[in-house]
């Protein structure tokens, strides 16, 4: 079952940074934080993941607090195509049990 | 090339029928999954499978069965379809190493009438 809490929805102006928060206060030491998004009923798309350190890739940055109880996904320059539901997930990612349990996510709307 | 492909994309069928949805991945991943997304948009895992073990979500009816002819394929068979089975079904794959991301297919919209 999902072990994260996220705001139900957020708006962001096009071209501005979108900061999506996630609380995972019961995360254990060997659990990763994953972010996925789902654009209008397409298959979920992997964005980024991290364990302890902040991470950055071509899509986004992931900031994880020092106590690992919360994180923020940052889309540096949001575009209209970033409108989607964003899911924050914690998982141990073990062999054969990589199961990702999706919560309700945050519906991000990028406004022109 | 599509990394995870599902067929068919749409499937409309009558109650009581038996149907299959196919999934293939060309990523060399060793673990594959099936997810169900209902009308309320909740994504729920149904199965995870690699060549060593099948893990079944206990809430999945035994009318649903995954079948894997080889590492690159995980098909979903559904017997005696019910109205409540109407949903979008997503296949996914990953490498069985900690921290591996999942790659999802584009989904199969099943409508039972």
PDB file of C-alpha atoms in Angstrom:
ATOM      1  CA  UNK A   1       0.000   0.000   0.000  1.00  0.00           C
ATOM      2  CA  UNK A   2       1.080   3.554  -0.718  1.00  0.00           C
ATOM      3  CA  UNK A   3       3.154   5.030   2.074  1.00  0.00           C
ATOM      4  CA  UNK A   4       3.269   8.568   0.792  1.00  0.00           C
ATOM      5  CA  UNK A   5       1.092  11.645   1.000  1.00  0.00           C
ATOM      6  CA  UNK A   6       0.883  14.231  -1.742  1.00  0.00           C
ATOM      7  CA  UNK A   7      -1.349  17.230  -2.413  1.00  0.00           C
ATOM      8  CA  UNK A   8      -4.283  16.329  -4.598  1.00  0.00           C
ATOM      9  CA  UNK A   9      -3.656  19.028  -7.138  1.00  0.00           C
ATOM     10  CA  UNK A  10      -1.365  21.921  -8.010  1.00  0.00           C
ATOM     11  CA  UNK A  11      -1.165  24.594 -10.667  1.00  0.00           C
ATOM     12  CA  UNK A  12       1.984  26.021 -12.174  1.00  0.00           C
ATOM     13  CA  UNK A  13       2.514  28.798 -14.706  1.00  0.00           C
ATOM     14  CA  UNK A  14       4.178  27.768 -17.932  1.00  0.00           C
ATOM     15  CA  UNK A  15       7.902  28.429 -17.863  1.00  0.00           C
ATOM     16  CA  UNK A  16       8.088  28.515 -14.083  1.00  0.00           C
ATOM     17  CA  UNK A  17       9.475  25.826 -11.842  1.00  0.00           C
ATOM     18  CA  UNK A  18       7.002  23.271 -10.577  1.00  0.00           C
ATOM     19  CA  UNK A  19       7.777  21.997  -7.072  1.00  0.00           C
ATOM     20  CA  UNK A  20       5.848  18.895  -6.105  1.00  0.00           C
ATOM     21  CA  UNK A  21       6.110  17.844  -2.447  1.00  0.00           C
ATOM     22  CA  UNK A  22       5.817  14.371  -1.014  1.00  0.00           C
ATOM     23  CA  UNK A  23       5.782  13.159   2.587  1.00  0.00           C
ATOM     24  CA  UNK A  24       7.049   9.699   3.387  1.00  0.00           C
ATOM     25  CA  UNK A  25       7.610   9.854   7.118  1.00  0.00           C
ATOM     26  CA  UNK A  26       7.665   6.058   7.600  1.00  0.00           C
ATOM     27  CA  UNK A  27      10.315   5.407   4.952  1.00  0.00           C
ATOM     28  CA  UNK A  28      12.875   2.816   5.981  1.00  0.00           C
ATOM     29  CA  UNK A  29      16.598   2.951   5.375  1.00  0.00           C
ATOM     30  CA  UNK A  30      16.629   0.674   2.348  1.00  0.00           C
ATOM     31  CA  UNK A  31      13.660   2.214   0.542  1.00  0.00           C
ATOM     32  CA  UNK A  32      14.044   4.368  -2.531  1.00  0.00           C
ATOM     33  CA  UNK A  33      11.903   7.331  -3.481  1.00  0.00           C
ATOM     34  CA  UNK A  34      10.557   7.069  -7.020  1.00  0.00           C
ATOM     35  CA  UNK A  35       8.654   9.595  -9.080  1.00  0.00           C
ATOM     36  CA  UNK A  36       6.448   8.668 -12.012  1.00  0.00           C
ATOM     37  CA  UNK A  37       3.913  10.610 -13.995  1.00  0.00           C
ATOM     38  CA  UNK A  38       0.890   9.653 -16.040  1.00  0.00           C
ATOM     39  CA  UNK A  39      -0.226  11.871 -18.875  1.00  0.00           C
ATOM     40  CA  UNK A  40      -3.904  11.492 -19.721  1.00  0.00           C
ATOM     41  CA  UNK A  41      -4.283   7.712 -19.302  1.00  0.00           C
ATOM     42  CA  UNK A  42      -1.033   6.874 -21.064  1.00  0.00           C
ATOM     43  CA  UNK A  43       1.233   4.392 -19.341  1.00  0.00           C
ATOM     44  CA  UNK A  44       3.046   5.790 -16.308  1.00  0.00           C
ATOM     45  CA  UNK A  45       6.425   7.266 -17.157  1.00  0.00           C
ATOM     46  CA  UNK A  46       9.471   6.976 -14.940  1.00  0.00           C
ATOM     47  CA  UNK A  47      10.949  10.366 -14.011  1.00  0.00           C
ATOM     48  CA  UNK A  48      13.619   9.951 -11.363  1.00  0.00           C
ATOM     49  CA  UNK A  49      14.500   8.115  -8.173  1.00  0.00           C
ATOM     50  CA  UNK A  50      16.847   8.505  -5.231  1.00  0.00           C
ATOM     51  CA  UNK A  51      17.911   6.919  -1.993  1.00  0.00           C
ATOM     52  CA  UNK A  52      19.638   9.551   0.110  1.00  0.00           C
ATOM     53  CA  UNK A  53      21.295  12.101  -2.129  1.00  0.00           C
ATOM     54  CA  UNK A  54      19.669  14.682  -4.333  1.00  0.00           C
ATOM     55  CA  UNK A  55      19.401  13.587  -7.935  1.00  0.00           C
ATOM     56  CA  UNK A  56      19.096  15.363 -11.263  1.00  0.00           C
ATOM     57  CA  UNK A  57      18.465  14.131 -14.763  1.00  0.00           C
ATOM     58  CA  UNK A  58      17.269  15.609 -18.025  1.00  0.00           C
ATOM     59  CA  UNK A  59      13.675  15.652 -16.853  1.00  0.00           C
ATOM     60  CA  UNK A  60      13.758  16.803 -13.244  1.00  0.00           C
ATOM     61  CA  UNK A  61      15.543  17.182  -9.940  1.00  0.00           C
ATOM     62  CA  UNK A  62      14.771  15.283  -6.763  1.00  0.00           C
ATOM     63  CA  UNK A  63      15.500  16.874  -3.413  1.00  0.00           C
ATOM     64  CA  UNK A  64      15.368  14.505  -0.430  1.00  0.00           C
ATOM     65  CA  UNK A  65      15.495  15.932   3.074  1.00  0.00           C
ATOM     66  CA  UNK A  66      18.301  14.846   5.342  1.00  0.00           C
ATOM     67  CA  UNK A  67      15.950  12.771   7.507  1.00  0.00           C
ATOM     68  CA  UNK A  68      14.455  11.296   4.302  1.00  0.00           C
ATOM     69  CA  UNK A  69      10.927  11.884   5.552  1.00  0.00           C
ATOM     70  CA  UNK A  70       9.990  14.091   2.645  1.00  0.00           C
ATOM     71  CA  UNK A  71      11.089  14.970  -0.849  1.00  0.00           C
ATOM     72  CA  UNK A  72      10.371  17.457  -3.606  1.00  0.00           C
ATOM     73  CA  UNK A  73      10.284  16.854  -7.326  1.00  0.00           C
ATOM     74  CA  UNK A  74      11.307  19.921  -9.292  1.00  0.00           C
ATOM     75  CA  UNK A  75      10.460  20.472 -12.940  1.00  0.00           C
ATOM     76  CA  UNK A  76      12.692  23.485 -13.652  1.00  0.00           C
ATOM     77  CA  UNK A  77      10.738  25.003 -16.541  1.00  0.00           C
ATOM     78  CA  UNK A  78       7.246  23.570 -16.726  1.00  0.00           C
ATOM     79  CA  UNK A  79       5.608  23.255 -20.139  1.00  0.00           C
ATOM     80  CA  UNK A  80       2.024  22.466 -21.080  1.00  0.00           C
ATOM     81  CA  UNK A  81       3.132  18.918 -21.854  1.00  0.00           C
ATOM     82  CA  UNK A  82       4.057  18.464 -18.198  1.00  0.00           C
ATOM     83  CA  UNK A  83       0.380  18.511 -17.246  1.00  0.00           C
ATOM     84  CA  UNK A  84      -0.103  15.078 -15.696  1.00  0.00           C
ATOM     85  CA  UNK A  85      -0.659  13.152 -12.484  1.00  0.00           C
ATOM     86  CA  UNK A  86       2.612  12.795 -10.586  1.00  0.00           C
ATOM     87  CA  UNK A  87       3.134   9.847  -8.275  1.00  0.00           C
ATOM     88  CA  UNK A  88       5.630   9.687  -5.440  1.00  0.00           C
ATOM     89  CA  UNK A  89       6.356   6.109  -4.397  1.00  0.00           C
ATOM     90  CA  UNK A  90       8.644   4.463  -1.886  1.00  0.00           C
ATOM     91  CA  UNK A  91       9.871   0.963  -2.532  1.00  0.00           C
ATOM     92  CA  UNK A  92      12.639  -1.356  -1.461  1.00  0.00           C
ATOM     93  CA  UNK A  93      13.229  -2.303  -5.050  1.00  0.00           C
ATOM     94  CA  UNK A  94      14.272  -5.835  -4.112  1.00  0.00           C
ATOM     95  CA  UNK A  95      14.736  -8.631  -6.601  1.00  0.00           C
ATOM     96  CA  UNK A  96      11.398 -10.124  -7.612  1.00  0.00           C
ATOM     97  CA  UNK A  97       9.568  -7.725  -5.342  1.00  0.00           C
ATOM     98  CA  UNK A  98      10.171  -4.386  -6.951  1.00  0.00           C
ATOM     99  CA  UNK A  99       6.487  -3.753  -6.578  1.00  0.00           C
ATOM    100  CA  UNK A 100       5.562  -0.141  -6.905  1.00  0.00           C
ATOM    101  CA  UNK A 101       2.394   0.787  -5.066  1.00  0.00           C
ATOM    102  CA  UNK A 102       0.784   3.870  -6.541  1.00  0.00           C
ATOM    103  CA  UNK A 103      -1.170   6.301  -4.406  1.00  0.00           C
ATOM    104  CA  UNK A 104      -3.502   8.988  -5.674  1.00  0.00           C
ATOM    105  CA  UNK A 105      -0.739  11.316  -6.817  1.00  0.00           C
ATOM    106  CA  UNK A 106      -0.767  15.058  -7.503  1.00  0.00           C
ATOM    107  CA  UNK A 107      -2.558  16.364 -10.532  1.00  0.00           C
ATOM    108  CA  UNK A 108      -0.309  19.103 -11.912  1.00  0.00           C
ATOM    109  CA  UNK A 109      -1.878  21.555 -14.307  1.00  0.00           C
ATOM    110  CA  UNK A 110       0.473  23.838 -16.201  1.00  0.00           C
ATOM    111  CA  UNK A 111      -1.288  27.041 -17.084  1.00  0.00           C
ATOM    112  CA  UNK A 112      -0.390  29.075 -20.191  1.00  0.00           C
TER     113      UNK A 112
ATOM    114  CA  UNK B   1      11.097   0.337 -31.288  1.00  0.00           C
ATOM    115  CA  UNK B   2       8.505   0.253 -28.527  1.00  0.00           C
ATOM    116  CA  UNK B   3      10.117  -0.922 -25.293  1.00  0.00           C
ATOM    117  CA  UNK B   4       6.999  -2.487 -23.749  1.00  0.00           C
ATOM    118  CA  UNK B   5       4.187  -3.251 -26.150  1.00  0.00           C
ATOM    119  CA  UNK B   6       0.707  -4.497 -25.381  1.00  0.00           C
ATOM    120  CA  UNK B   7      -1.929  -5.889 -27.670  1.00  0.00           C
ATOM    121  CA  UNK B   8      -4.702  -5.213 -28.225  1.00  0.00           C
ATOM    122  CA  UNK B   9      -4.993  -1.537 -27.367  1.00  0.00           C
ATOM    123  CA  UNK B  10      -8.763  -1.817 -27.046  1.00  0.00           C
ATOM    124  CA  UNK B  11     -10.846  -4.875 -26.231  1.00  0.00           C
ATOM    125  CA  UNK B  12     -14.622  -5.000 -26.025  1.00  0.00           C
ATOM    126  CA  UNK B  13     -16.182  -8.289 -25.049  1.00  0.00           C
ATOM    127  CA  UNK B  14     -19.247  -9.817 -23.470  1.00  0.00           C
ATOM    128  CA  UNK B  15     -19.626 -11.039 -19.925  1.00  0.00           C
ATOM    129  CA  UNK B  16     -18.616 -14.638 -19.452  1.00  0.00           C
ATOM    130  CA  UNK B  17     -16.055 -14.665 -22.240  1.00  0.00           C
ATOM    131  CA  UNK B  18     -12.396 -15.594 -21.840  1.00  0.00           C
ATOM    132  CA  UNK B  19      -9.817 -13.181 -23.207  1.00  0.00           C
ATOM    133  CA  UNK B  20      -6.071 -12.620 -23.268  1.00  0.00           C
ATOM    134  CA  UNK B  21      -3.906  -9.537 -23.365  1.00  0.00           C
ATOM    135  CA  UNK B  22      -0.361  -9.886 -24.646  1.00  0.00           C
ATOM    136  CA  UNK B  23       2.708  -8.051 -23.434  1.00  0.00           C
ATOM    137  CA  UNK B  24       6.223  -8.060 -24.815  1.00  0.00           C
ATOM    138  CA  UNK B  25       9.321  -6.160 -23.739  1.00  0.00           C
ATOM    139  CA  UNK B  26      12.555  -5.770 -25.693  1.00  0.00           C
ATOM    140  CA  UNK B  27      14.591  -4.208 -22.884  1.00  0.00           C
ATOM    141  CA  UNK B  28      16.155  -7.408 -21.621  1.00  0.00           C
ATOM    142  CA  UNK B  29      14.457  -6.927 -18.267  1.00  0.00           C
ATOM    143  CA  UNK B  30      13.987  -9.964 -16.102  1.00  0.00           C
ATOM    144  CA  UNK B  31      10.850  -8.972 -14.204  1.00  0.00           C
ATOM    145  CA  UNK B  32       7.448  -8.131 -15.647  1.00  0.00           C
ATOM    146  CA  UNK B  33       4.237  -6.861 -14.070  1.00  0.00           C
ATOM    147  CA  UNK B  34       0.570  -6.322 -14.660  1.00  0.00           C
ATOM    148  CA  UNK B  35      -1.302  -3.335 -13.232  1.00  0.00           C
ATOM    149  CA  UNK B  36      -4.992  -2.498 -13.326  1.00  0.00           C
ATOM    150  CA  UNK B  37      -6.295   1.060 -13.439  1.00  0.00           C
ATOM    151  CA  UNK B  38      -9.981   1.336 -12.679  1.00  0.00           C
ATOM    152  CA  UNK B  39     -12.442   4.105 -13.472  1.00  0.00           C
ATOM    153  CA  UNK B  40     -11.327   6.053 -10.413  1.00  0.00           C
ATOM    154  CA  UNK B  41      -7.817   6.059 -11.829  1.00  0.00           C
ATOM    155  CA  UNK B  42      -6.258   4.000  -9.042  1.00  0.00           C
ATOM    156  CA  UNK B  43      -3.298   1.962 -10.293  1.00  0.00           C
ATOM    157  CA  UNK B  44      -3.092  -1.389  -8.530  1.00  0.00           C
ATOM    158  CA  UNK B  45      -0.485  -4.053  -9.014  1.00  0.00           C
ATOM    159  CA  UNK B  46      -1.856  -7.455  -9.947  1.00  0.00           C
ATOM    160  CA  UNK B  47       1.208  -9.616 -10.530  1.00  0.00           C
ATOM    161  CA  UNK B  48       4.941  -9.473 -10.623  1.00  0.00           C
ATOM    162  CA  UNK B  49       6.842 -12.288 -12.311  1.00  0.00           C
ATOM    163  CA  UNK B  50      10.368 -13.290 -13.099  1.00  0.00           C
ATOM    164  CA  UNK B  51      11.796 -16.636 -13.987  1.00  0.00           C
ATOM    165  CA  UNK B  52      11.967 -17.558 -10.360  1.00  0.00           C
ATOM    166  CA  UNK B  53       8.744 -16.541  -8.786  1.00  0.00           C
ATOM    167  CA  UNK B  54       5.250 -15.279  -9.353  1.00  0.00           C
ATOM    168  CA  UNK B  55       3.947 -12.856  -6.785  1.00  0.00           C
ATOM    169  CA  UNK B  56       0.217 -12.396  -6.826  1.00  0.00           C
ATOM    170  CA  UNK B  57      -1.665  -9.558  -5.209  1.00  0.00           C
ATOM    171  CA  UNK B  58      -4.043 -11.397  -2.904  1.00  0.00           C
ATOM    172  CA  UNK B  59      -6.970  -9.258  -4.013  1.00  0.00           C
ATOM    173  CA  UNK B  60      -6.774 -10.512  -7.610  1.00  0.00           C
ATOM    174  CA  UNK B  61      -9.461 -13.097  -8.435  1.00  0.00           C
ATOM    175  CA  UNK B  62      -8.183 -16.460  -9.623  1.00  0.00           C
ATOM    176  CA  UNK B  63      -9.993 -15.843 -12.917  1.00  0.00           C
ATOM    177  CA  UNK B  64      -6.895 -13.813 -13.765  1.00  0.00           C
ATOM    178  CA  UNK B  65      -3.738 -15.725 -14.603  1.00  0.00           C
ATOM    179  CA  UNK B  66      -0.412 -14.565 -15.995  1.00  0.00           C
ATOM    180  CA  UNK B  67       1.422 -16.770 -18.435  1.00  0.00           C
ATOM    181  CA  UNK B  68       5.021 -16.276 -19.466  1.00  0.00           C
ATOM    182  CA  UNK B  69       6.287 -18.295 -22.430  1.00  0.00           C
ATOM    183  CA  UNK B  70       9.695 -16.650 -22.096  1.00  0.00           C
ATOM    184  CA  UNK B  71      11.475 -13.825 -20.325  1.00  0.00           C
ATOM    185  CA  UNK B  72      10.299 -11.209 -22.816  1.00  0.00           C
ATOM    186  CA  UNK B  73       6.587 -11.982 -22.598  1.00  0.00           C
ATOM    187  CA  UNK B  74       3.961 -11.918 -19.890  1.00  0.00           C
ATOM    188  CA  UNK B  75       0.419 -12.452 -21.096  1.00  0.00           C
ATOM    189  CA  UNK B  76      -2.688 -11.945 -19.014  1.00  0.00           C
ATOM    190  CA  UNK B  77      -5.529 -14.431 -19.304  1.00  0.00           C
ATOM    191  CA  UNK B  78      -8.916 -13.607 -17.916  1.00  0.00           C
ATOM    192  CA  UNK B  79     -11.655 -16.211 -17.600  1.00  0.00           C
ATOM    193  CA  UNK B  80     -15.373 -15.628 -17.195  1.00  0.00           C
ATOM    194  CA  UNK B  81     -15.165 -11.883 -17.636  1.00  0.00           C
ATOM    195  CA  UNK B  82     -17.326  -9.712 -15.400  1.00  0.00           C
ATOM    196  CA  UNK B  83     -18.516  -6.131 -15.734  1.00  0.00           C
ATOM    197  CA  UNK B  84     -16.179  -5.109 -12.924  1.00  0.00           C
ATOM    198  CA  UNK B  85     -13.186  -6.232 -14.931  1.00  0.00           C
ATOM    199  CA  UNK B  86     -13.621  -3.224 -17.187  1.00  0.00           C
ATOM    200  CA  UNK B  87     -10.485  -1.144 -16.734  1.00  0.00           C
ATOM    201  CA  UNK B  88      -7.203  -0.205 -18.344  1.00  0.00           C
ATOM    202  CA  UNK B  89      -4.536  -2.860 -17.885  1.00  0.00           C
ATOM    203  CA  UNK B  90      -0.881  -1.873 -17.983  1.00  0.00           C
ATOM    204  CA  UNK B  91       2.068  -4.145 -18.443  1.00  0.00           C
ATOM    205  CA  UNK B  92       5.482  -3.088 -17.132  1.00  0.00           C
ATOM    206  CA  UNK B  93       8.991  -4.438 -16.844  1.00  0.00           C
ATOM    207  CA  UNK B  94      12.092  -3.743 -14.810  1.00  0.00           C
ATOM    208  CA  UNK B  95      15.479  -5.112 -14.019  1.00  0.00           C
ATOM    209  CA  UNK B  96      15.537  -7.048 -10.777  1.00  0.00           C
ATOM    210  CA  UNK B  97      18.062  -4.799  -9.100  1.00  0.00           C
ATOM    211  CA  UNK B  98      17.386  -2.310  -6.317  1.00  0.00           C
ATOM    212  CA  UNK B  99      16.516   1.125  -7.611  1.00  0.00           C
ATOM    213  CA  UNK B 100      15.532  -0.006 -11.095  1.00  0.00           C
ATOM    214  CA  UNK B 101      12.793   2.022 -12.712  1.00  0.00           C
ATOM    215  CA  UNK B 102       9.785   0.464 -14.378  1.00  0.00           C
ATOM    216  CA  UNK B 103       8.945   0.866 -18.053  1.00  0.00           C
ATOM    217  CA  UNK B 104       5.229   0.731 -18.744  1.00  0.00           C
ATOM    218  CA  UNK B 105       3.305  -0.180 -21.848  1.00  0.00           C
ATOM    219  CA  UNK B 106       0.635   2.100 -23.261  1.00  0.00           C
ATOM    220  CA  UNK B 107      -2.226   0.097 -21.795  1.00  0.00           C
ATOM    221  CA  UNK B 108      -5.141  -2.057 -22.931  1.00  0.00           C
ATOM    222  CA  UNK B 109      -8.605  -0.659 -22.373  1.00  0.00           C
ATOM    223  CA  UNK B 110     -10.901  -3.576 -21.603  1.00  0.00           C
ATOM    224  CA  UNK B 111     -14.648  -3.018 -21.721  1.00  0.00           C
ATOM    225  CA  UNK B 112     -16.961  -5.807 -20.648  1.00  0.00           C
ATOM    226  CA  UNK B 113     -20.553  -5.445 -21.793  1.00  0.00           C
TER     227      UNK B 113
END
